[in-house]
Amino acid sequence: MHDWLAGKTIYPIYMEVSPSGACNHRCLYCALDFMEYQPRYLDTGVLKDRLTELGQLGLKSIMYAGEGEPLLHKDLPEIIRHTHDSGIDAAITTNAVLLKAELAEKILPCTEWIKVSVNAATPRTYAHIHRTRQEDFARVIENMTCAARIKQRIGSKCALGMQIVLLPENCSEVTLLARIACDIGLDYLVVKPYSQHPQSKTREYQNIKYADYLHLADELEKFNSDGFSVIFRIRTMQKWDDAQRDYDRCLAMPFWSYIDAGGNVWGCSIYLGDERFLYGSIYDSSFEQIWQGPRRAESLAWVESELDVSQCRINCRMDEVNRYLWDIRCPVEHVNFI
């Protein structure tokens, strides 16, 4: 933190990686639909080389998600294992249609958490929101039930959970989904608001308000126990409704990065495709060369002086980081009194 305050170069703490550009669902709310689900996959050998390097540079964690379904990458278990062996915590966000028992056996021992997007509690609503077949709902529940059993059998510490993006179509099914997640042995359910990506093609939910849904927090409280919790993102919902930021510049970019399914390294996933945020390619350079390179330096300078954060995505993944860093950069009076 002192290096950051002094303006020194620091390497990212957290990274998001997209192993696959393809996806087997077409969710109504998909933020990255503008990427067009390209059937491209990160080269396993190159990625493993970069993971080894990133571990040595101090990267702490990677979430495998991105513009496609990560489990579509045929070598994902090998990639997850190498991530773990490189000293980096690995996590996966997935729709879990492909998370069969054989795959779960391979990835659970070396994964910190797996979060499954299940945006309904009935096959019909699920198929509508995920724009897929109704049979996928039963397959996902079966896969997660099996994964929970495998976790218990092998003594894995991997946290298994679901998340639901709260929408008008599924608000009446949230309680049922909590019951399902609890009954099949998962660790948690996250209930989160929609967030409009500035580049998304879909605009159906851009005016959604969450004040009328906040009562669900009390209904879901009854599911909380020592072995299961419902994480109701009430603060995030309130921030969406208020659309206010406590900072006027993005300070979080030095602490994270994004690698897309084409191997490109970006400073921010909100601006995928915007050359001002493109640092380089892992196919052409080492990560150290990319991070220390002129393109990143130019990007950070532009962000510092010109980026209008009011045009950024509300509740972007770095929003809370920015709020924290802004308080450090611009402390309020009497900050040392707790």
GROMACS .gro file of C-alpha atoms in nm:
model
  338
    1MET     CA    1   0.000   0.000   0.000
    2HIS     CA    2   0.287   0.238   0.079
    3ASP     CA    3   0.436   0.165  -0.266
    4TRP     CA    4   0.104   0.254  -0.428
    5LEU     CA    5   0.078   0.580  -0.234
    6ALA     CA    6   0.433   0.665  -0.340
    7GLY     CA    7   0.347   0.608  -0.705
    8LYS     CA    8   0.561   0.297  -0.745
    9THR     CA    9   0.471   0.012  -0.981
   10ILE     CA   10   0.292  -0.273  -0.806
   11TYR     CA   11   0.171  -0.601  -0.953
   12PRO     CA   12  -0.195  -0.703  -0.935
   13ILE     CA   13  -0.330  -0.879  -0.630
   14TYR     CA   14  -0.637  -1.019  -0.807
   15MET     CA   15  -0.705  -1.114  -1.167
   16GLU     CA   16  -0.996  -1.234  -1.377
   17VAL     CA   17  -0.922  -1.474  -1.660
   18SER     CA   18  -1.152  -1.588  -1.939
   19PRO     CA   19  -1.042  -1.937  -2.050
   20SER     CA   20  -1.323  -1.957  -2.307
   21GLY     CA   21  -1.496  -1.702  -2.525
   22ALA     CA   22  -1.774  -1.947  -2.607
   23CYS     CA   23  -2.079  -2.003  -2.388
   24ASN     CA   24  -2.351  -2.268  -2.378
   25HIS     CA   25  -2.614  -2.022  -2.245
   26ARG     CA   26  -2.741  -1.683  -2.360
   27CYS     CA   27  -2.869  -1.526  -2.038
   28LEU     CA   28  -3.114  -1.239  -2.074
   29TYR     CA   29  -2.900  -1.011  -1.856
   30CYS     CA   30  -2.557  -1.110  -1.993
   31ALA     CA   31  -2.320  -0.816  -1.944
   32LEU     CA   32  -2.068  -0.934  -2.203
   33ASP     CA   33  -2.306  -1.014  -2.488
   34PHE     CA   34  -2.119  -0.753  -2.695
   35MET     CA   35  -1.820  -0.991  -2.703
   36GLU     CA   36  -2.041  -1.219  -2.916
   37TYR     CA   37  -1.939  -1.550  -2.752
   38GLN     CA   38  -1.644  -1.608  -2.983
   39PRO     CA   39  -1.528  -1.973  -2.993
   40ARG     CA   40  -1.173  -1.897  -2.881
   41TYR     CA   41  -0.979  -2.057  -2.597
   42LEU     CA   42  -0.663  -1.957  -2.414
   43ASP     CA   43  -0.359  -2.163  -2.509
   44THR     CA   44  -0.291  -2.391  -2.213
   45GLY     CA   45   0.087  -2.393  -2.241
   46VAL     CA   46   0.121  -2.017  -2.269
   47LEU     CA   47  -0.124  -1.959  -1.986
   48LYS     CA   48   0.062  -2.201  -1.758
   49ASP     CA   49   0.387  -2.016  -1.827
   50ARG     CA   50   0.222  -1.688  -1.735
   51LEU     CA   51   0.066  -1.839  -1.422
   52THR     CA   52   0.408  -1.951  -1.302
   53GLU     CA   53   0.535  -1.599  -1.362
   54LEU     CA   54   0.233  -1.435  -1.196
   55GLY     CA   55   0.280  -1.645  -0.887
   56GLN     CA   56   0.639  -1.527  -0.865
   57LEU     CA   57   0.527  -1.165  -0.914
   58GLY     CA   58   0.293  -1.187  -0.616
   59LEU     CA   59  -0.052  -1.240  -0.766
   60LYS     CA   60  -0.279  -1.372  -0.489
   61SER     CA   61  -0.595  -1.491  -0.666
   62ILE     CA   62  -0.762  -1.559  -1.000
   63MET     CA   63  -1.130  -1.595  -1.078
   64TYR     CA   64  -1.189  -1.799  -1.391
   65ALA     CA   65  -1.503  -1.662  -1.556
   66GLY     CA   66  -1.503  -1.398  -1.829
   67GLU     CA   67  -1.694  -1.358  -2.151
   68GLY     CA   68  -1.772  -1.728  -2.186
   69GLU     CA   69  -1.832  -2.045  -1.985
   70PRO     CA   70  -1.494  -2.144  -1.834
   71LEU     CA   71  -1.576  -2.516  -1.817
   72LEU     CA   72  -1.587  -2.525  -2.197
   73HIS     CA   73  -1.207  -2.509  -2.193
   74LYS     CA   74  -1.102  -2.873  -2.214
   75ASP     CA   75  -0.789  -2.818  -2.004
   76LEU     CA   76  -0.945  -2.621  -1.721
   77PRO     CA   77  -0.865  -2.885  -1.453
   78GLU     CA   78  -0.499  -2.876  -1.560
   79ILE     CA   79  -0.506  -2.494  -1.554
   80ILE     CA   80  -0.665  -2.487  -1.208
   81ARG     CA   81  -0.407  -2.731  -1.074
   82HIS     CA   82  -0.122  -2.524  -1.215
   83THR     CA   83  -0.273  -2.207  -1.068
   84HIS     CA   84  -0.277  -2.370  -0.726
   85ASP     CA   85   0.076  -2.503  -0.768
   86SER     CA   86   0.194  -2.154  -0.863
   87GLY     CA   87   0.081  -2.027  -0.522
   88ILE     CA   88  -0.229  -1.852  -0.654
   89ASP     CA   89  -0.578  -1.907  -0.513
   90ALA     CA   90  -0.821  -2.018  -0.785
   91ALA     CA   91  -1.197  -1.973  -0.809
   92ILE     CA   92  -1.457  -2.039  -1.078
   93THR     CA   93  -1.783  -1.871  -1.173
   94THR     CA   94  -1.981  -2.109  -1.395
   95ASN     CA   95  -2.328  -2.218  -1.496
   96ALA     CA   96  -2.221  -2.574  -1.392
   97VAL     CA   97  -2.403  -2.755  -1.671
   98LEU     CA   98  -2.072  -2.928  -1.746
   99LEU     CA   99  -1.963  -2.977  -1.383
  100LYS     CA  100  -2.000  -3.354  -1.381
  101ALA     CA  101  -1.861  -3.575  -1.105
  102GLU     CA  102  -1.537  -3.660  -1.287
  103LEU     CA  103  -1.461  -3.291  -1.340
  104ALA     CA  104  -1.555  -3.200  -0.983
  105GLU     CA  105  -1.316  -3.466  -0.851
  106LYS     CA  106  -1.030  -3.298  -1.038
  107ILE     CA  107  -1.093  -2.933  -0.952
  108LEU     CA  108  -1.234  -2.935  -0.598
  109PRO     CA  109  -0.901  -3.016  -0.426
  110CYS     CA  110  -0.730  -2.708  -0.570
  111THR     CA  111  -1.010  -2.450  -0.588
  112GLU     CA  112  -1.102  -2.199  -0.318
  113TRP     CA  113  -1.463  -2.152  -0.428
  114ILE     CA  114  -1.704  -2.232  -0.707
  115LYS     CA  115  -2.000  -2.002  -0.759
  116VAL     CA  116  -2.278  -2.122  -0.987
  117SER     CA  117  -2.516  -1.889  -1.169
  118VAL     CA  118  -2.863  -2.032  -1.111
  119ASN     CA  119  -3.108  -1.755  -1.183
  120ALA     CA  120  -3.433  -1.933  -1.103
  121ALA     CA  121  -3.570  -2.217  -0.893
  122THR     CA  122  -3.795  -2.382  -1.150
  123PRO     CA  123  -3.705  -2.534  -1.489
  124ARG     CA  124  -3.937  -2.306  -1.683
  125THR     CA  125  -3.810  -1.979  -1.538
  126TYR     CA  126  -3.452  -2.103  -1.555
  127ALA     CA  127  -3.485  -2.186  -1.924
  128HIS     CA  128  -3.639  -1.845  -1.992
  129ILE     CA  129  -3.369  -1.642  -1.815
  130HIS     CA  130  -3.072  -1.856  -1.923
  131ARG     CA  131  -3.224  -1.901  -2.270
  132THR     CA  132  -3.153  -2.271  -2.270
  133ARG     CA  133  -3.338  -2.601  -2.232
  134GLN     CA  134  -3.541  -2.675  -1.921
  135GLU     CA  135  -3.343  -2.997  -1.871
  136ASP     CA  136  -3.034  -2.791  -1.787
  137PHE     CA  137  -3.188  -2.688  -1.455
  138ALA     CA  138  -3.211  -3.046  -1.330
  139ARG     CA  139  -2.862  -3.117  -1.461
  140VAL     CA  140  -2.715  -2.823  -1.267
  141ILE     CA  141  -2.888  -2.923  -0.943
  142GLU     CA  142  -2.768  -3.282  -0.988
  143ASN     CA  143  -2.412  -3.165  -1.058
  144MET     CA  144  -2.402  -2.940  -0.752
  145THR     CA  145  -2.552  -3.212  -0.531
  146CYS     CA  146  -2.278  -3.446  -0.647
  147ALA     CA  147  -2.009  -3.181  -0.600
  148ALA     CA  148  -2.123  -3.124  -0.241
  149ARG     CA  149  -2.096  -3.497  -0.170
  150ILE     CA  150  -1.750  -3.516  -0.327
  151LYS     CA  151  -1.639  -3.215  -0.122
  152GLN     CA  152  -1.746  -3.387   0.198
  153ARG     CA  153  -1.592  -3.719   0.102
  154ILE     CA  154  -1.248  -3.582   0.013
  155GLY     CA  155  -1.244  -3.318   0.287
  156SER     CA  156  -1.213  -3.026   0.046
  157LYS     CA  157  -1.235  -2.672   0.182
  158CYS     CA  158  -1.374  -2.539  -0.148
  159ALA     CA  159  -1.680  -2.321  -0.080
  160LEU     CA  160  -1.969  -2.427  -0.305
  161GLY     CA  161  -2.248  -2.182  -0.371
  162MET     CA  162  -2.503  -2.037  -0.605
  163GLN     CA  163  -2.579  -1.684  -0.714
  164ILE     CA  164  -2.897  -1.536  -0.851
  165VAL     CA  165  -2.927  -1.201  -1.025
  166LEU     CA  166  -3.251  -1.061  -0.885
  167LEU     CA  167  -3.493  -0.983  -1.168
  168PRO     CA  168  -3.870  -0.935  -1.198
  169GLU     CA  169  -3.893  -1.281  -1.358
  170ASN     CA  170  -3.732  -1.466  -1.066
  171CYS     CA  171  -3.805  -1.257  -0.755
  172SER     CA  172  -4.081  -1.496  -0.648
  173GLU     CA  173  -3.842  -1.795  -0.665
  174VAL     CA  174  -3.554  -1.667  -0.452
  175THR     CA  175  -3.680  -1.830  -0.132
  176LEU     CA  176  -3.727  -2.162  -0.310
  177LEU     CA  177  -3.376  -2.144  -0.453
  178ALA     CA  178  -3.237  -2.080  -0.104
  179ARG     CA  179  -3.418  -2.393   0.015
  180ILE     CA  180  -3.278  -2.598  -0.273
  181ALA     CA  181  -2.921  -2.474  -0.219
  182CYS     CA  182  -2.942  -2.547   0.152
  183ASP     CA  183  -3.098  -2.891   0.107
  184ILE     CA  184  -2.839  -3.018  -0.142
  185GLY     CA  185  -2.550  -2.926   0.087
  186LEU     CA  186  -2.414  -2.604  -0.058
  187ASP     CA  187  -2.246  -2.340   0.156
  188TYR     CA  188  -2.420  -2.024   0.041
  189LEU     CA  189  -2.653  -1.841  -0.193
  190VAL     CA  190  -2.570  -1.490  -0.316
  191VAL     CA  191  -2.862  -1.266  -0.413
  192LYS     CA  192  -2.728  -0.975  -0.615
  193PRO     CA  193  -2.869  -0.692  -0.825
  194TYR     CA  194  -2.844  -0.646  -1.198
  195SER     CA  195  -2.576  -0.404  -1.317
  196GLN     CA  196  -2.590  -0.249  -1.663
  197HIS     CA  197  -2.264  -0.286  -1.854
  198PRO     CA  198  -2.208   0.027  -2.065
  199GLN     CA  199  -2.132  -0.184  -2.374
  200SER     CA  200  -2.406  -0.445  -2.334
  201LYS     CA  201  -2.649  -0.496  -2.616
  202THR     CA  202  -2.923  -0.585  -2.371
  203ARG     CA  203  -3.096  -0.287  -2.206
  204GLU     CA  204  -3.404  -0.462  -2.075
  205TYR     CA  205  -3.315  -0.416  -1.709
  206GLN     CA  206  -3.127  -0.086  -1.712
  207ASN     CA  207  -3.407   0.094  -1.525
  208ILE     CA  208  -3.474  -0.175  -1.265
  209LYS     CA  209  -3.506  -0.051  -0.905
  210TYR     CA  210  -3.454  -0.264  -0.596
  211ALA     CA  211  -3.638  -0.076  -0.321
  212ASP     CA  212  -3.940  -0.305  -0.365
  213TYR     CA  213  -3.725  -0.618  -0.325
  214LEU     CA  214  -3.538  -0.535  -0.006
  215HIS     CA  215  -3.797  -0.712   0.210
  216LEU     CA  216  -3.660  -1.041   0.077
  217ALA     CA  217  -3.362  -0.999   0.308
  218ASP     CA  218  -3.583  -1.068   0.609
  219GLU     CA  219  -3.748  -1.368   0.442
  220LEU     CA  220  -3.411  -1.520   0.357
  221GLU     CA  221  -3.264  -1.468   0.702
  222LYS     CA  222  -3.431  -1.786   0.827
  223PHE     CA  223  -3.201  -1.998   0.610
  224ASN     CA  224  -2.883  -1.877   0.778
  225SER     CA  225  -2.711  -2.132   0.999
  226ASP     CA  226  -2.364  -2.253   1.090
  227GLY     CA  227  -2.349  -2.452   0.766
  228PHE     CA  228  -2.532  -2.228   0.519
  229SER     CA  229  -2.576  -1.857   0.457
  230VAL     CA  230  -2.772  -1.631   0.226
  231ILE     CA  231  -2.568  -1.330   0.122
  232PHE     CA  232  -2.822  -1.067   0.027
  233ARG     CA  233  -2.638  -0.779  -0.141
  234ILE     CA  234  -2.854  -0.507   0.009
  235ARG     CA  235  -2.581  -0.241   0.003
  236THR     CA  236  -2.509  -0.316  -0.362
  237MET     CA  237  -2.880  -0.287  -0.441
  238GLN     CA  238  -2.899   0.046  -0.262
  239LYS     CA  239  -2.595   0.172  -0.452
  240TRP     CA  240  -2.761   0.069  -0.778
  241ASP     CA  241  -3.077   0.260  -0.691
  242ASP     CA  242  -2.884   0.568  -0.577
  243ALA     CA  243  -2.628   0.557  -0.860
  244GLN     CA  244  -2.383   0.761  -0.651
  245ARG     CA  245  -2.006   0.724  -0.617
  246ASP     CA  246  -1.786   0.852  -0.335
  247TYR     CA  247  -1.485   0.897  -0.565
  248ASP     CA  248  -1.420   1.083  -0.888
  249ARG     CA  249  -1.124   0.882  -1.019
  250CYS     CA  250  -1.052   0.511  -1.058
  251LEU     CA  251  -0.769   0.420  -0.823
  252ALA     CA  252  -0.812   0.042  -0.834
  253MET     CA  253  -0.654  -0.042  -1.169
  254PRO     CA  254  -0.301  -0.113  -1.036
  255PHE     CA  255  -0.441  -0.384  -0.808
  256TRP     CA  256  -0.615  -0.602  -1.065
  257SER     CA  257  -0.617  -0.707  -1.430
  258TYR     CA  258  -0.819  -0.904  -1.683
  259ILE     CA  259  -0.706  -1.154  -1.946
  260ASP     CA  260  -0.962  -1.225  -2.217
  261ALA     CA  261  -1.004  -1.548  -2.412
  262GLY     CA  262  -0.776  -1.412  -2.684
  263GLY     CA  263  -0.485  -1.363  -2.445
  264ASN     CA  264  -0.516  -0.984  -2.427
  265VAL     CA  265  -0.435  -0.812  -2.098
  266TRP     CA  266  -0.676  -0.532  -2.007
  267GLY     CA  267  -0.676  -0.271  -1.735
  268CYS     CA  268  -1.054  -0.286  -1.699
  269SER     CA  269  -1.313  -0.534  -1.823
  270ILE     CA  270  -1.572  -0.256  -1.856
  271TYR     CA  271  -1.374  -0.122  -2.149
  272LEU     CA  272  -1.299  -0.441  -2.338
  273GLY     CA  273  -1.228  -0.345  -2.698
  274ASP     CA  274  -1.116   0.008  -2.606
  275GLU     CA  275  -0.749   0.030  -2.707
  276ARG     CA  276  -0.681   0.284  -2.430
  277PHE     CA  277  -0.720   0.000  -2.178
  278LEU     CA  278  -0.528  -0.269  -2.369
  279TYR     CA  279  -0.185  -0.338  -2.218
  280GLY     CA  280  -0.062  -0.618  -2.445
  281SER     CA  281  -0.091  -0.991  -2.517
  282ILE     CA  282   0.041  -1.287  -2.319
  283TYR     CA  283   0.119  -1.450  -2.653
  284ASP     CA  284   0.367  -1.177  -2.741
  285SER     CA  285   0.525  -1.079  -2.409
  286SER     CA  286   0.580  -1.191  -2.053
  287PHE     CA  287   0.340  -1.046  -1.799
  288GLU     CA  288   0.622  -0.846  -1.643
  289GLN     CA  289   0.700  -0.687  -1.980
  290ILE     CA  290   0.333  -0.605  -2.030
  291TRP     CA  291   0.286  -0.463  -1.680
  292GLN     CA  292   0.603  -0.254  -1.701
  293GLY     CA  293   0.542  -0.154  -2.062
  294PRO     CA  294   0.461   0.183  -2.216
  295ARG     CA  295   0.103   0.098  -2.311
  296ARG     CA  296   0.006   0.039  -1.950
  297ALA     CA  297   0.186   0.355  -1.839
  298GLU     CA  298  -0.002   0.557  -2.100
  299SER     CA  299  -0.332   0.398  -2.000
  300LEU     CA  300  -0.286   0.474  -1.630
  301ALA     CA  301  -0.191   0.834  -1.710
  302TRP     CA  302  -0.504   0.875  -1.922
  303VAL     CA  303  -0.725   0.720  -1.652
  304GLU     CA  304  -0.574   0.947  -1.389
  305SER     CA  305  -0.629   1.265  -1.588
  306GLU     CA  306  -0.926   1.206  -1.816
  307LEU     CA  307  -1.144   0.904  -1.733
  308ASP     CA  308  -1.495   1.012  -1.630
  309VAL     CA  309  -1.597   0.750  -1.373
  310SER     CA  310  -1.959   0.868  -1.389
  311GLN     CA  311  -1.971   0.681  -1.722
  312CYS     CA  312  -1.840   0.359  -1.571
  313ARG     CA  313  -2.053   0.063  -1.469
  314ILE     CA  314  -2.240   0.110  -1.144
  315ASN     CA  315  -2.122  -0.152  -0.894
  316CYS     CA  316  -1.827  -0.256  -1.106
  317ARG     CA  317  -1.612  -0.518  -0.940
  318MET     CA  318  -1.361  -0.255  -0.828
  319ASP     CA  319  -1.621  -0.015  -0.685
  320GLU     CA  320  -1.569  -0.108  -0.320
  321VAL     CA  321  -1.192  -0.116  -0.374
  322ASN     CA  322  -1.213   0.236  -0.512
  323ARG     CA  323  -1.417   0.355  -0.214
  324TYR     CA  324  -1.155   0.211   0.020
  325LEU     CA  325  -0.861   0.355  -0.173
  326TRP     CA  326  -1.026   0.695  -0.202
  327ASP     CA  327  -1.053   0.713   0.177
  328ILE     CA  328  -0.679   0.639   0.197
  329ARG     CA  329  -0.586   0.890  -0.073
  330CYS     CA  330  -0.827   1.156   0.055
  331PRO     CA  331  -0.884   1.086   0.427
  332VAL     CA  332  -1.163   1.263   0.611
  333GLU     CA  333  -1.096   1.461   0.927
  334HIS     CA  334  -1.036   1.270   1.249
  335VAL     CA  335  -0.990   0.942   1.058
  336ASN     CA  336  -0.781   0.793   1.340
  337PHE     CA  337  -1.074   0.795   1.585
  338ILE     CA  338  -1.258   0.462   1.565
   0.00000   0.00000   0.00000
